Coordinates of C-alpha atoms in Angstrom, one line a residue:
M133 CA 340.8 -224.7 39.9
G134 CA 337.2 -224.0 39.1
Q135 CA 337.1 -220.6 37.7
D136 CA 339.7 -220.9 39.3
A137 CA 338.4 -224.3 38.9
V138 CA 341.8 -225.4 38.2
A139 CA 341.8 -223.1 35.3
V140 CA 340.4 -219.8 34.2
E141 CA 338.0 -220.2 31.3
R142 CA 336.9 -217.1 29.4
D143 CA 334.8 -217.3 26.3
G144 CA 333.7 -214.5 24.2
S145 CA 330.5 -216.2 22.9
H146 CA 327.5 -217.1 25.1
G147 CA 323.8 -217.8 24.8
G148 CA 322.4 -214.5 26.1
A149 CA 323.0 -211.0 24.7
R150 CA 324.9 -208.7 27.1
Q151 CA 325.8 -205.1 26.4
R152 CA 328.5 -203.1 27.9
P153 CA 327.2 -200.6 30.4
R154 CA 326.4 -197.1 29.0
D155 CA 327.9 -195.2 31.9
R156 CA 331.6 -194.4 31.1
K157 CA 332.9 -195.3 34.6
Q158 CA 331.0 -198.6 34.5
Q159 CA 332.3 -199.2 31.0
I160 CA 335.9 -198.8 32.3
L161 CA 335.3 -201.2 35.2
W162 CA 333.8 -203.7 32.9
T163 CA 336.6 -203.6 30.4
A164 CA 339.3 -203.6 33.1
G165 CA 337.7 -206.7 34.7
L166 CA 337.8 -208.5 31.4
L167 CA 341.4 -207.7 30.7
F168 CA 342.6 -208.5 34.2
A169 CA 340.8 -211.8 34.1
E170 CA 342.1 -212.8 30.7
H171 CA 345.7 -211.6 30.9
G172 CA 346.5 -211.1 34.6
F173 CA 346.8 -207.9 36.6
H174 CA 350.6 -207.4 35.9
N175 CA 350.2 -207.9 32.2
V176 CA 347.6 -205.2 31.6
T177 CA 348.5 -201.5 31.3
M178 CA 346.4 -198.4 31.8
N179 CA 347.1 -197.6 28.2
R180 CA 345.7 -200.9 27.1
I181 CA 342.5 -200.4 29.2
A182 CA 342.1 -196.9 27.8
S183 CA 342.5 -198.2 24.2
E184 CA 339.9 -200.9 24.7
V185 CA 337.4 -198.4 26.2
G186 CA 338.1 -196.0 23.4
I187 CA 339.4 -193.1 25.4
T188 CA 342.8 -191.5 26.0
A189 CA 345.0 -192.6 28.9
G190 CA 344.7 -189.1 30.3
A191 CA 340.9 -189.5 30.4
L192 CA 341.3 -192.8 32.1
Y193 CA 343.5 -191.3 34.8
R194 CA 340.9 -188.7 35.5
H195 CA 338.6 -191.5 36.7
F196 CA 341.3 -193.7 38.3
K197 CA 344.8 -193.0 39.6
G198 CA 346.2 -196.3 38.6
K199 CA 345.7 -200.1 38.1
D200 CA 345.5 -200.8 41.9
E201 CA 342.6 -198.3 42.3
L202 CA 340.9 -199.7 39.2
L203 CA 341.1 -203.3 40.4
N204 CA 339.9 -202.4 43.8
A205 CA 337.0 -200.4 42.3
T206 CA 336.0 -203.3 40.1
L207 CA 335.8 -205.6 43.2
L208 CA 334.0 -203.1 45.3
N209 CA 331.5 -202.5 42.5
F210 CA 330.6 -206.2 42.7
F211 CA 329.8 -205.8 46.4
D212 CA 327.8 -202.6 45.7
R213 CA 325.7 -204.5 43.2
L214 CA 325.1 -207.3 45.6
D215 CA 324.0 -204.8 48.2
A216 CA 321.6 -203.2 45.7
A217 CA 320.1 -206.6 44.9
S218 CA 316.6 -206.9 46.4
G219 CA 315.6 -209.5 48.8
D220 CA 318.1 -208.9 51.6
S221 CA 315.3 -208.6 54.2
G222 CA 313.4 -211.6 52.8
S223 CA 314.0 -215.4 52.7
L224 CA 317.3 -217.0 52.0
D225 CA 316.0 -218.3 48.7
G226 CA 314.9 -214.8 47.7
I227 CA 318.3 -213.4 48.6
L228 CA 320.1 -216.1 46.6
Q229 CA 317.9 -215.7 43.5
E230 CA 318.8 -212.0 43.2
R231 CA 322.4 -212.5 44.0
A232 CA 322.9 -215.4 41.6
R233 CA 321.5 -213.3 38.9
T234 CA 323.9 -210.4 39.8
A235 CA 326.9 -212.8 39.9
A236 CA 326.0 -214.2 36.5
E237 CA 325.9 -210.7 35.0
M238 CA 329.5 -210.1 36.2
P239 CA 331.3 -213.2 34.9
T240 CA 334.9 -212.1 35.6
I241 CA 334.4 -211.3 39.3
G242 CA 335.2 -214.8 40.5
V243 CA 338.6 -215.0 38.9
L244 CA 339.4 -211.4 40.0
W245 CA 338.6 -212.2 43.6
S246 CA 340.5 -215.5 43.6
R247 CA 343.6 -214.6 41.6
E248 CA 344.1 -210.9 41.3
A249 CA 342.9 -209.4 44.6
R250 CA 346.2 -210.4 46.2
H251 CA 347.9 -207.6 44.2
L252 CA 346.0 -205.0 46.2
S253 CA 347.4 -203.0 49.1
E254 CA 346.8 -204.4 52.6
S255 CA 344.3 -201.7 53.4
D256 CA 342.3 -202.4 50.2
R257 CA 342.3 -206.1 51.0
K258 CA 341.1 -205.4 54.5
Q259 CA 338.3 -203.3 53.1
L260 CA 337.2 -206.1 50.7
A261 CA 337.4 -208.6 53.6
V262 CA 335.0 -206.4 55.6
R263 CA 332.6 -206.4 52.7
S264 CA 332.9 -210.1 52.3
R265 CA 332.1 -210.8 56.0
R266 CA 329.1 -208.5 55.7
V267 CA 327.8 -210.7 52.9
N268 CA 328.5 -213.8 54.8
R269 CA 326.4 -212.5 57.8
I270 CA 323.5 -211.9 55.5
Y271 CA 323.6 -215.5 54.2
R272 CA 324.3 -216.9 57.7
D273 CA 321.4 -215.1 59.4
A274 CA 318.9 -216.0 56.7
L275 CA 320.1 -219.7 56.7
R276 CA 319.6 -219.9 60.5
K277 CA 316.1 -218.7 60.1
D278 CA 315.4 -221.5 57.6
R279 CA 317.5 -224.1 59.6
P280 CA 317.4 -223.1 63.3
E281 CA 319.1 -226.4 64.2
L282 CA 322.4 -225.2 62.7
T283 CA 325.1 -224.0 65.0
E284 CA 326.7 -220.6 64.4
D285 CA 329.9 -222.3 63.1
D286 CA 327.9 -224.6 60.7
A287 CA 325.9 -221.7 59.4
V288 CA 329.2 -219.8 58.7
L289 CA 330.6 -222.7 56.8
L290 CA 327.6 -223.1 54.6
A291 CA 327.4 -219.3 54.1
C292 CA 331.0 -219.4 52.9
A293 CA 330.1 -222.2 50.6
M294 CA 327.3 -220.2 49.0
Q295 CA 329.6 -217.2 48.6
S296 CA 332.1 -219.4 46.9
V297 CA 329.5 -220.8 44.5
L298 CA 328.6 -217.2 43.5
A299 CA 332.3 -216.5 43.1
S300 CA 332.9 -219.4 40.8
T301 CA 332.4 -217.3 37.6
S302 CA 335.3 -216.8 35.3
G303 CA 333.6 -215.9 32.1
H304 CA 330.4 -217.2 30.5
I305 CA 330.3 -220.8 29.3
R306 CA 329.7 -221.2 25.6
G307 CA 326.0 -222.0 25.0
L308 CA 324.8 -220.9 28.4
S309 CA 322.8 -217.7 28.7
T310 CA 323.3 -215.3 31.5
K311 CA 319.9 -216.3 32.9
D312 CA 320.7 -220.0 32.7
Y313 CA 324.1 -219.4 34.3
G314 CA 322.4 -217.6 37.1
N315 CA 320.1 -220.6 37.5
C316 CA 323.1 -222.9 37.8
L317 CA 324.6 -220.7 40.5
L318 CA 321.3 -220.6 42.3
A319 CA 321.0 -224.4 42.2
G320 CA 324.6 -224.8 43.6
C321 CA 323.8 -222.4 46.4
R322 CA 320.5 -224.1 47.3
A323 CA 322.4 -227.5 47.4
A324 CA 325.1 -226.1 49.7
A325 CA 322.5 -224.5 52.0
G326 CA 320.7 -227.9 52.5
V327 CA 323.8 -230.0 53.4
E328 CA 323.5 -231.9 56.6
L329 CA 326.9 -231.3 58.3
R330 CA 328.3 -233.9 60.6
P331 CA 330.0 -233.3 63.8
G332 CA 333.7 -234.3 63.6
S333 CA 336.3 -235.6 66.0
A334 CA 339.1 -233.3 67.1
A335 CA 341.0 -231.8 64.3
E336 CA 344.2 -233.6 63.4
K337 CA 347.3 -231.8 64.7
S338 CA 350.2 -231.1 62.4
P339 CA 353.5 -232.9 63.3
A340 CA 355.6 -231.0 65.8
R341 CA 358.4 -230.9 63.2
G342 CA 359.0 -231.8 59.6
F343 CA 361.9 -232.5 57.4
K344 CA 363.4 -231.0 54.3
P345 CA 364.6 -233.1 51.4
A346 CA 368.3 -233.5 51.0
S347 CA 368.3 -232.7 47.3
K348 CA 369.0 -229.1 46.6
R349 CA 366.7 -229.1 43.6
E350 CA 363.8 -230.3 45.8
K351 CA 364.6 -227.7 48.4
L352 CA 364.4 -225.0 45.8
L353 CA 361.0 -226.4 44.5
A354 CA 359.6 -226.7 48.0
A355 CA 360.7 -223.1 48.8
A356 CA 359.3 -221.8 45.5
V357 CA 355.9 -223.5 46.1
R358 CA 355.5 -221.9 49.5
L359 CA 356.7 -218.4 48.3
F360 CA 354.6 -218.5 45.1
G361 CA 351.6 -219.6 47.1
E362 CA 352.1 -216.9 49.7
R363 CA 353.3 -213.9 47.6
G364 CA 352.6 -214.9 44.0
F365 CA 355.1 -215.5 41.2
Q366 CA 355.5 -211.8 40.3
N367 CA 356.3 -210.8 43.9
T368 CA 358.9 -213.5 44.5
S369 CA 362.5 -213.2 43.3
L370 CA 365.0 -215.9 42.5
A371 CA 367.1 -214.6 45.4
D372 CA 364.1 -215.1 47.7
I373 CA 363.8 -218.7 46.7
G374 CA 367.5 -219.4 47.1
A375 CA 367.5 -217.8 50.5
A376 CA 364.5 -219.8 51.7
A377 CA 366.0 -223.0 50.4
D378 CA 369.5 -222.1 51.7
V379 CA 370.8 -222.6 48.2
S380 CA 372.9 -219.8 46.7
G381 CA 374.6 -218.6 43.6
P382 CA 376.1 -221.2 41.3
S383 CA 374.3 -224.1 43.1
L384 CA 371.0 -222.5 42.3
Y385 CA 371.7 -222.0 38.6
T386 CA 372.9 -225.5 38.3
H387 CA 369.3 -226.6 38.7
F388 CA 367.3 -223.7 37.2
A389 CA 368.2 -221.1 34.7
N390 CA 365.7 -218.6 36.0
K391 CA 362.6 -218.1 38.0
A392 CA 360.3 -219.0 35.1
D393 CA 362.0 -222.4 34.9
I394 CA 361.1 -223.0 38.6
L395 CA 357.5 -222.1 37.9
V396 CA 357.4 -224.5 35.0
A397 CA 358.7 -227.3 37.2
V398 CA 356.2 -226.5 40.0
L399 CA 353.2 -226.4 37.7
A400 CA 354.3 -229.6 36.0
R401 CA 354.5 -231.3 39.4
A402 CA 351.1 -230.1 40.4
S403 CA 349.6 -231.3 37.1
H404 CA 351.2 -234.7 37.5
A405 CA 349.8 -235.0 41.0
L406 CA 346.3 -234.2 39.7
W407 CA 346.5 -236.7 36.9
L408 CA 348.0 -239.5 38.9
D409 CA 345.2 -239.2 41.5
L410 CA 342.6 -239.1 38.7
H411 CA 343.9 -242.2 37.1
A412 CA 343.9 -244.0 40.4
A413 CA 340.3 -243.0 41.0
L414 CA 339.2 -244.1 37.5
S415 CA 340.9 -247.5 37.7
S416 CA 339.4 -248.3 41.1
S417 CA 335.8 -247.4 40.5
A418 CA 332.9 -249.5 39.3
T419 CA 330.6 -246.7 38.2
E420 CA 331.1 -243.1 37.0
A421 CA 329.4 -241.8 40.1
A422 CA 331.8 -243.6 42.3
A423 CA 334.7 -242.4 40.2
L424 CA 333.6 -238.8 40.5
D425 CA 333.4 -239.2 44.3
R426 CA 336.9 -240.5 44.4
V427 CA 338.2 -237.8 42.1
V428 CA 336.6 -235.2 44.4
E429 CA 338.2 -236.9 47.4
S430 CA 341.6 -237.0 45.8
Y431 CA 341.4 -233.3 45.0
I432 CA 340.4 -232.4 48.5
A433 CA 343.3 -234.6 49.8
L434 CA 345.7 -232.7 47.6
C435 CA 344.3 -229.4 48.8
R436 CA 344.8 -230.6 52.4
S437 CA 348.3 -231.9 52.0
Q438 CA 349.6 -229.3 49.5
P439 CA 347.7 -226.1 50.0
Y440 CA 350.4 -223.9 48.6
L441 CA 350.8 -226.0 45.5
V442 CA 347.1 -225.8 44.8
S443 CA 347.2 -222.0 45.4
V444 CA 349.9 -221.8 42.7
L445 CA 347.7 -223.8 40.3
V446 CA 344.9 -221.3 40.9
T447 CA 346.8 -218.1 40.8
E448 CA 349.4 -218.7 38.1
V449 CA 347.2 -220.6 35.7
G450 CA 347.4 -217.8 33.1
T451 CA 351.2 -217.6 33.2
L452 CA 351.9 -220.7 31.1
P453 CA 349.6 -221.8 28.3
E454 CA 350.6 -225.5 28.6
S455 CA 349.5 -225.5 32.3
R456 CA 346.2 -223.8 31.4
R457 CA 345.5 -226.5 28.8
N458 CA 346.4 -229.3 31.3
Q459 CA 344.0 -227.9 33.9
L460 CA 341.2 -227.4 31.4
E461 CA 341.6 -231.0 30.4
Y462 CA 341.5 -232.1 34.0
V463 CA 338.3 -230.1 34.7
Q464 CA 336.8 -231.8 31.6
E465 CA 337.3 -235.1 33.3
W466 CA 335.1 -234.0 36.1
V467 CA 332.6 -232.8 33.6
S468 CA 332.6 -236.1 31.7
L469 CA 332.1 -238.1 34.8
L470 CA 329.3 -235.9 36.0
M471 CA 327.5 -236.1 32.7
A472 CA 327.9 -239.9 32.7
S473 CA 326.4 -240.2 36.2
R474 CA 323.7 -237.5 35.5
P475 CA 322.7 -237.9 31.8
E476 CA 320.0 -235.3 32.1
L477 CA 322.6 -232.6 32.3
S478 CA 324.0 -230.7 29.3
S479 CA 327.7 -230.3 29.1
V480 CA 327.4 -226.5 29.8
T481 CA 325.3 -227.1 32.9
A482 CA 327.7 -229.8 34.1
R483 CA 330.6 -227.5 33.6
A484 CA 329.0 -224.7 35.7
L485 CA 328.4 -227.2 38.6
V486 CA 331.9 -228.5 38.4
R487 CA 333.3 -225.0 38.4
A488 CA 331.2 -224.2 41.5
A489 CA 332.2 -227.4 43.4
I490 CA 335.9 -226.9 42.7
N491 CA 335.8 -223.3 43.7
V492 CA 334.1 -224.1 47.0
I493 CA 336.9 -226.6 47.7
N494 CA 339.6 -224.1 46.9
H495 CA 338.1 -221.2 48.9
L496 CA 337.0 -223.1 52.0
N497 CA 340.3 -224.9 52.2
S498 CA 342.2 -221.6 52.1
T499 CA 340.2 -220.2 55.1
P500 CA 342.1 -221.1 58.2
S501 CA 339.2 -220.6 60.6
L502 CA 337.2 -223.2 58.7
V503 CA 340.0 -225.7 58.2
R504 CA 340.6 -225.8 62.0
R505 CA 337.1 -227.0 62.6
P506 CA 336.7 -230.7 63.6
G507 CA 335.4 -232.8 60.7
F508 CA 336.1 -230.0 58.2
Y509 CA 337.3 -232.2 55.3
A510 CA 334.4 -234.7 55.6
N511 CA 332.0 -231.8 55.5
L512 CA 333.8 -230.2 52.6
M513 CA 333.4 -233.4 50.7
A514 CA 329.7 -233.4 51.5
V515 CA 329.2 -229.8 50.3
A516 CA 331.1 -230.4 47.1
S517 CA 329.2 -233.6 46.4
A518 CA 325.9 -231.8 47.0
I519 CA 326.7 -229.1 44.5
L520 CA 327.6 -231.6 41.8
R521 CA 324.2 -233.3 42.4
A522 CA 322.3 -230.0 42.6
E523 CA 318.8 -230.0 41.1
I524 CA 318.8 -227.6 38.1

């Protein structure tokens, strides 16, 4: 969700003029980023990228050996641009101003980081993780200068939240200029940086054991959710799912004709869970603000109880058009509630804040070192709520 939100949103029109970079290599990276974000890494060929850039495939291969290298270069280019942004030695707010502007100028980077980076080699992913930790340290150290009362762990959590706000881009929002988009990202980061985190009780322990359903169909769905969440749809075979569920051959095909049918069922189940929780929140709330808080709580609860299911929602959103539409409609419910509770916001500004809040929930909930912290989920709620109420 988010850019991610629950869905990837990409729009060709926007309020501010942007030009493709003049440098050929940068032009390739820009075009590849757009195509990967719109169609997914596996659905884009080097020939397609070359054609969009206006060069031959041979010329493209002189710059990059293949799609993996091109995707990795696109993501590394983002970190290079962050490093080049001024203000790193200054105040936290100075750092955030420059980096929010940079993030807004690279609108596809959020979805590439969230959805497509998993297709890279282990060594490339490790390299990106090193760069990400370096960015986190910059935010963390600057934050502790502004707020010396923060513990190291609290500063890390808030720094991760700011990183996630800046990674909530997935294309410009219609009617929002690059400058205004950057201002929304900056507001979300400022709100996250100011959250008063609460110490929590000991983290809840998982049950010593769990149980699998008796139904073979449910066993297959449970196995598919885990494998799709861990490996992705493209990297999981029907045989993998059958083996994990201990369901083989004819029994498997009794329930699902192919792997795509399983994905349809998984995404439908996830969508139903989102909408049932949303309706419960709406029907039990006296005000729009209270309803929004309950919707946020319900989404965090789903992330907590079904992390693989939410991961599939995020990473496979582009696979099925119907799922994409459902997720966009769900995100719009957040936007409508936020606008009702904050009438001063335009729809485009509200959407940018919603994207950021959902992306923070997704990213922080998928970081084991943060999830293990006592009181993590209460603090995650506090951070997401602060972003939705950010001063623009």
